[in-house]
Amino acid sequence: MSIAEQETRAEETIATGRAEEAGPSRRGALVGTPLLVVGVALAASNLRPAVTSMSSVLGEVRDGLGASAVWTSVLTAVPTICFGLAAIAAPLLSRRLGMARAIGLAMAVLTAGLVLRVVDGPWVVLGGTFVAAAGIAIGNVLIPVVVKQSFPHAVGRVTGVYTAALAAGGGIGAAFTPPLEPLLGGWRGAVGAWALLSLAALVVWTIGARHGEPEPVVRTDAGERRPMVRRPLAWVVTAFFGLQACVAYVAMGWLAELFVSVGVTRTDAGLMLALINLIGIPLSFVIPPIALNRASQSGWIVGLACCSLAAVAGLAIAPAAAPWLWTVLLGVGMAVFPLGLGVIALRTREAAETTDLSAMAQGFGYLIGATGPFLFGILHGLTGSWTPSLVLLGAVIVAEMVLGWVAGRPRYV
């Protein structure tokens, strides 16, 4: 046997050993079945109610706990902080546990956090919210990777299903939590009830997510691949994702309180918050399949951001004059989120790069986004006016437009 043949056989043995060690049930992509689409949709529907359910009754929670304005600002920022911190660990979990088990763990952690945060006082509420957000963070990073790996020829359509379910979950969390309060004995029962939805997602995911055959081992020269943090375009994508998250979580965390402060009833404010999320459902089925199948997404990103900017201007100038109009415009603008996920997949060549960029963009991006709800609330508390906070939000949207234009151009990290 020649030396070349011996080296080839040795490499095959190593590759086979690694495959057996990891197990085909962990190394292969999840099988792209209709049941997996259902699992993706149901898991996605749980990635927002933890936030919107709490923000829709934020005043009652604050008053019931006797908490301060600073505590309230921290509570609105905790989810995005945790999204950033926990997202960094998601690729490691997927490698150690496999994609199916990692996302299943995410649903289990989310369920535990939703229960924990309604059993005691202010610090337990914060702690439980952090735990729940850790589960959400893992799902945020890994589910888009499942979409690219398992549905390579239908990324736009399945991304639409994913983001529509995401929007629907946020919408029903905001719309149904206030009416559930009197039925379930207060805000604790109403907020804690969403653990049932995450438990259902865990059951369906456990049944429907299964790995296929392991992907062939691709040998690459590690010296030729730069770390993702050393790639300029990766930072552009990350900053764009972070700024759009900043806008979204300011809206989900504070919009209801803003409307209540200008005379809108608590129920109507909850419906407006729900509408922001629900608008994303039809848009998620229309925009991603069109925009993500084009070479560039820049024009779509800027156009949607303009809608957000118009909404913020209306809220700053005359919030009570046309609150439903401002709500619709902001909801349309927040439809930029699926494009933020889409450019992560489109700016990478292979699944490993997608996982790394997804972790980077969502890890650092959500840490950027976490500053938005916190600063928005602090500025309002210091000035007693919403205007400074809205001016800051408008500046964030302008920066989002610029970075989104660059991130949407057709090239690879």
XYZ file of C-alpha atoms in Angstrom:
413
model
C 0.000 0.000 0.000
C 1.401 3.380 -1.007
C 1.996 6.184 1.448
C -0.767 8.216 -0.221
C -3.223 5.326 0.177
C -2.237 4.904 3.820
C -2.794 8.618 4.485
C -6.171 8.493 2.737
C -7.265 5.453 4.761
C -6.068 7.092 7.981
C -8.078 10.215 7.209
C -11.167 8.097 6.460
C -10.696 6.221 9.751
C -10.411 9.461 11.702
C -13.482 10.885 10.004
C -15.445 7.691 10.630
C -14.358 7.609 14.253
C -15.437 11.179 14.747
C -18.801 10.447 13.150
C -19.309 7.395 15.387
C -18.208 9.328 18.442
C -20.645 12.153 17.774
C -23.308 9.786 16.494
C -25.246 10.299 13.283
C -28.214 11.441 15.361
C -26.198 14.533 16.336
C -24.008 15.327 13.337
C -26.552 15.329 10.547
C -28.924 18.134 9.684
C -32.468 17.754 10.955
C -34.702 16.049 8.418
C -36.825 18.679 6.681
C -40.267 17.130 7.162
C -43.630 18.934 7.416
C -43.637 18.043 11.122
C -40.305 19.834 11.515
C -41.876 22.954 9.953
C -44.629 22.695 12.582
C -41.977 22.291 15.278
C -40.068 25.319 14.003
C -43.268 27.390 13.933
C -44.377 26.337 17.415
C -40.911 26.907 18.879
C -40.791 30.331 17.199
C -44.187 31.251 18.620
C -42.627 31.007 22.094
C -39.753 33.417 21.466
C -41.743 36.618 22.155
C -44.639 36.047 24.627
C -42.180 36.076 27.547
C -41.498 39.720 26.637
C -44.844 40.997 25.357
C -46.947 39.339 28.055
C -44.977 41.145 30.750
C -44.855 44.503 28.972
C -48.625 44.495 28.357
C -49.223 44.531 32.138
C -46.026 46.330 33.110
C -47.823 48.970 35.168
C -49.677 46.365 37.231
C -46.476 44.386 37.790
C -44.590 47.493 38.930
C -47.393 48.629 41.248
C -48.056 45.153 42.599
C -44.406 44.672 43.533
C -43.876 48.247 44.703
C -40.953 48.505 42.320
C -39.108 51.628 41.164
C -38.796 53.147 37.717
C -35.178 51.937 37.572
C -36.276 48.364 38.328
C -38.880 48.627 35.570
C -36.243 49.829 33.090
C -33.965 46.955 34.084
C -36.828 44.470 33.638
C -37.442 45.674 30.078
C -33.720 45.393 29.296
C -33.084 41.982 30.912
C -34.405 39.877 28.000
C -32.185 41.495 25.392
C -29.138 41.408 27.687
C -29.678 37.705 28.193
C -30.331 37.164 24.492
C -26.862 38.527 23.870
C -25.037 36.638 26.609
C -26.711 33.263 26.103
C -26.568 33.458 22.315
C -22.779 33.196 22.476
C -23.127 29.730 24.064
C -25.625 28.435 21.481
C -23.059 27.115 18.922
C -21.245 25.212 21.679
C -24.514 23.631 22.796
C -25.391 22.612 19.247
C -21.990 20.952 18.801
C -22.102 19.159 22.144
C -25.763 18.119 22.182
C -26.813 18.241 18.542
C -29.328 20.675 17.115
C -32.443 18.725 18.161
C -31.414 18.385 21.804
C -30.094 21.951 22.048
C -33.369 23.486 20.891
C -35.301 21.051 23.087
C -33.190 22.240 26.035
C -34.013 25.822 25.073
C -37.749 25.116 25.290
C -37.307 23.390 28.662
C -35.297 26.298 30.106
C -37.856 28.772 28.778
C -40.701 26.877 30.443
C -38.867 26.781 33.768
C -38.130 30.522 33.634
C -41.742 31.438 32.840
C -42.895 29.533 35.912
C -40.124 30.806 38.181
C -40.693 34.508 37.531
C -44.256 34.562 38.894
C -43.661 32.843 42.244
C -42.072 35.651 44.308
C -40.896 39.253 44.525
C -38.986 41.701 42.310
C -35.633 39.886 42.287
C -37.241 36.539 41.490
C -39.157 38.196 38.654
C -35.856 39.468 37.252
C -34.150 36.107 37.761
C -36.963 34.135 36.168
C -37.064 36.531 33.236
C -33.318 36.029 32.770
C -33.728 32.227 32.779
C -36.618 32.379 30.308
C -34.632 34.719 28.059
C -31.693 32.278 28.108
C -33.930 29.647 26.556
C -35.189 32.158 24.000
C -31.618 33.160 23.108
C -30.658 29.609 22.192
C -33.716 29.312 19.970
C -33.020 32.713 18.399
C -29.589 31.549 17.222
C -30.223 27.931 16.291
C -33.634 27.924 14.621
C -32.442 30.059 11.646
C -29.606 27.545 11.220
C -32.153 24.712 11.130
C -34.031 26.615 8.418
C -30.913 26.895 6.238
C -29.684 23.335 6.851
C -32.968 21.462 6.623
C -34.735 23.522 3.941
C -31.914 24.721 1.661
C -34.223 25.185 -1.335
C -36.984 26.949 0.606
C -35.095 29.325 2.899
C -37.340 32.281 2.038
C -40.622 30.391 2.546
C -39.631 28.667 5.784
C -38.103 31.910 7.100
C -41.519 33.443 6.402
C -43.228 30.706 8.434
C -40.713 31.151 11.253
C -41.038 34.929 11.461
C -44.827 34.804 11.074
C -45.031 32.422 14.034
C -42.642 34.674 15.934
C -44.887 37.673 15.287
C -48.039 35.726 16.133
C -46.569 34.638 19.463
C -45.644 38.191 20.363
C -49.072 39.415 19.318
C -51.123 36.918 21.287
C -48.898 37.452 24.327
C -49.700 41.153 24.279
C -53.373 40.842 23.349
C -54.469 38.080 25.703
C -52.482 38.758 28.870
C -54.570 41.762 30.080
C -57.916 39.910 29.636
C -56.464 36.870 31.396
C -55.667 38.911 34.532
C -59.164 38.873 36.069
C -59.724 35.268 34.999
C -56.503 33.946 36.537
C -56.348 36.048 39.692
C -53.977 38.815 38.664
C -50.840 39.405 36.631
C -48.977 36.387 38.036
C -51.476 33.888 36.663
C -51.819 35.754 33.365
C -48.061 35.970 32.784
C -47.306 32.474 34.060
C -49.929 30.867 31.817
C -47.625 31.219 28.816
C -45.510 28.375 30.208
C -48.197 26.048 28.815
C -47.414 27.210 25.284
C -43.687 26.581 25.689
C -44.406 23.167 27.204
C -46.481 22.295 24.128
C -43.612 23.412 21.894
C -41.212 21.174 23.826
C -43.463 18.150 23.301
C -43.916 18.733 19.560
C -40.214 19.463 19.036
C -39.217 16.291 20.868
C -41.453 14.252 18.561
C -40.724 16.014 15.277
C -37.006 16.883 15.327
C -34.744 14.057 14.170
C -31.319 14.082 12.569
C -30.529 12.584 9.187
C -27.275 11.113 7.991
C -24.147 12.972 9.125
C -22.756 15.434 6.644
C -19.456 14.488 4.955
C -16.395 15.624 6.839
C -14.893 18.575 5.014
C -11.240 19.095 5.720
C -10.205 22.738 5.583
C -7.042 24.590 6.426
C -7.833 26.374 9.680
C -5.232 28.974 8.791
C -7.268 30.058 5.764
C -10.446 30.783 7.735
C -10.453 33.970 9.726
C -12.494 34.103 12.933
C -15.875 35.716 12.376
C -14.987 38.618 14.700
C -12.176 39.609 12.301
C -14.475 40.002 9.302
C -15.694 43.596 8.744
C -18.956 42.610 7.071
C -19.789 40.369 10.024
C -19.632 43.433 12.288
C -21.846 45.395 9.897
C -24.444 42.607 9.971
C -24.127 42.438 13.759
C -24.585 46.181 14.238
C -27.562 46.250 11.857
C -29.171 43.328 13.675
C -28.527 44.985 17.030
C -30.098 48.297 16.009
C -33.240 46.694 14.601
C -33.496 44.683 17.836
C -33.134 47.924 19.785
C -36.136 49.405 17.968
C -38.209 46.237 18.367
C -37.620 45.833 22.081
C -38.222 49.490 22.826
C -41.591 49.068 21.106
C -42.402 45.825 22.911
C -41.204 47.121 26.265
C -42.530 50.690 26.339
C -45.131 51.362 23.661
C -48.077 50.238 25.799
C -46.980 52.494 28.689
C -46.502 55.426 26.298
C -50.035 55.069 24.958
C -51.548 54.660 28.442
C -49.792 57.865 29.540
C -51.529 59.845 26.760
C -55.009 58.567 27.556
C -55.326 55.230 25.773
C -56.958 52.529 27.879
C -54.822 49.645 29.125
C -56.812 47.150 27.038
C -56.476 49.215 23.856
C -52.763 49.727 24.528
C -52.351 45.961 24.804
C -54.220 45.523 21.514
C -51.940 48.087 19.856
C -48.897 46.210 21.097
C -50.441 43.012 19.759
C -51.135 44.671 16.412
C -47.468 45.625 16.026
C -46.589 41.959 16.233
C -49.557 40.634 14.260
C -48.834 42.927 11.308
C -45.665 40.923 10.908
C -47.606 37.738 10.101
C -48.800 38.579 6.567
C -45.649 40.570 5.893
C -43.533 37.571 6.877
C -45.205 35.490 4.180
C -44.762 38.201 1.549
C -41.492 40.034 2.155
C -38.889 37.291 2.860
C -39.708 35.104 -0.185
C -39.399 38.174 -2.421
C -36.521 40.053 -0.787
C -34.370 37.041 0.095
C -34.533 35.715 -3.454
C -33.015 38.915 -4.815
C -29.329 39.693 -5.008
C -29.667 42.724 -2.709
C -31.956 43.379 0.237
C -30.772 46.961 0.806
C -33.781 48.737 -0.700
C -36.251 46.650 1.286
C -34.389 47.308 4.526
C -34.288 51.079 4.016
C -37.933 51.224 2.950
C -39.122 49.358 6.042
C -36.932 51.462 8.327
C -38.553 54.602 6.852
C -41.914 53.351 8.116
C -40.459 53.032 11.635
C -39.013 56.533 11.407
C -42.391 57.966 10.353
C -44.064 56.218 13.302
C -41.538 57.589 15.790
C -41.976 61.094 14.390
C -45.745 60.786 14.838
C -45.355 59.534 18.400
C -43.067 62.463 19.230
C -45.256 65.157 17.643
C -48.822 63.968 18.315
C -48.995 60.555 20.026
C -52.714 60.742 20.845
C -53.779 62.100 17.440
C -53.519 58.836 15.495
C -52.224 56.076 17.776
C -53.487 53.285 15.523
C -51.686 54.796 12.525
C -48.413 55.070 14.441
C -48.913 51.468 15.547
C -49.402 50.211 11.989
C -46.383 52.120 10.670
C -44.186 50.787 13.460
C -45.454 47.257 12.873
C -44.606 47.501 9.176
C -41.161 48.862 10.017
C -40.468 45.994 12.400
C -40.953 43.579 9.493
C -37.263 44.259 8.842
C -36.545 41.530 11.407
C -36.871 38.559 8.980
C -34.507 40.379 6.639
C -32.066 40.692 9.547
C -32.216 36.909 9.915
C -32.109 36.411 6.171
C -28.928 38.380 5.580
C -27.209 36.202 8.190
C -27.895 33.173 5.992
C -27.287 34.950 2.681
C -23.970 36.514 3.655
C -22.460 33.094 4.505
C -21.428 30.179 2.275
C -21.895 27.157 4.561
C -23.825 26.043 7.647
C -20.828 26.361 9.995
C -20.369 30.000 8.988
C -24.109 30.588 9.370
C -24.007 29.249 12.927
C -20.998 31.398 13.813
C -22.421 34.563 12.240
C -25.835 33.916 13.794
C -24.227 33.599 17.227
C -22.130 36.722 16.702
C -24.926 38.833 15.224
C -27.455 37.808 17.853
C -24.976 37.654 20.734
C -23.430 41.085 20.320
C -26.497 42.387 18.503
C -28.880 41.761 21.372
C -26.401 43.307 23.800
C -26.539 46.418 21.593
C -30.317 46.129 21.503
C -30.532 45.853 25.295
C -29.346 49.423 25.711
C -32.447 50.682 23.900
C -35.236 49.769 26.371
C -33.037 50.727 29.321
C -32.019 54.165 27.999
C -35.513 54.820 26.683
C -36.975 54.255 30.152
C -34.220 56.132 31.985
C -34.566 59.199 29.749
C -38.305 59.222 30.310
C -37.833 58.884 34.064
C -35.305 61.722 34.211
C -37.186 64.168 31.983
C -40.811 63.222 32.611
C -41.337 63.382 28.829
C -41.313 60.835 26.048
C -39.809 63.244 23.508
C -36.087 62.816 24.365
C -36.517 59.055 24.328
C -38.235 59.176 20.936
C -35.540 61.446 19.487
C -32.938 58.889 20.564
C -34.994 56.127 18.965
C -35.191 58.097 15.720
C -31.396 58.411 15.637
C -31.103 54.652 16.117
C -33.410 54.051 13.139
C -31.327 56.334 10.895
C -28.191 54.365 11.828
C -30.116 51.135 11.170
C -30.896 52.355 7.640
C -27.243 53.048 6.840
C -25.933 49.764 8.194
C -28.838 47.822 6.702
C -28.026 49.206 3.269
C -24.463 47.883 3.569
C -25.509 44.541 5.102
C -28.032 43.962 2.343
C -25.545 44.180 -0.510
C -24.712 40.847 -2.246
C -21.394 39.600 -0.873
C -20.035 37.146 1.679
C -18.390 37.641 5.073
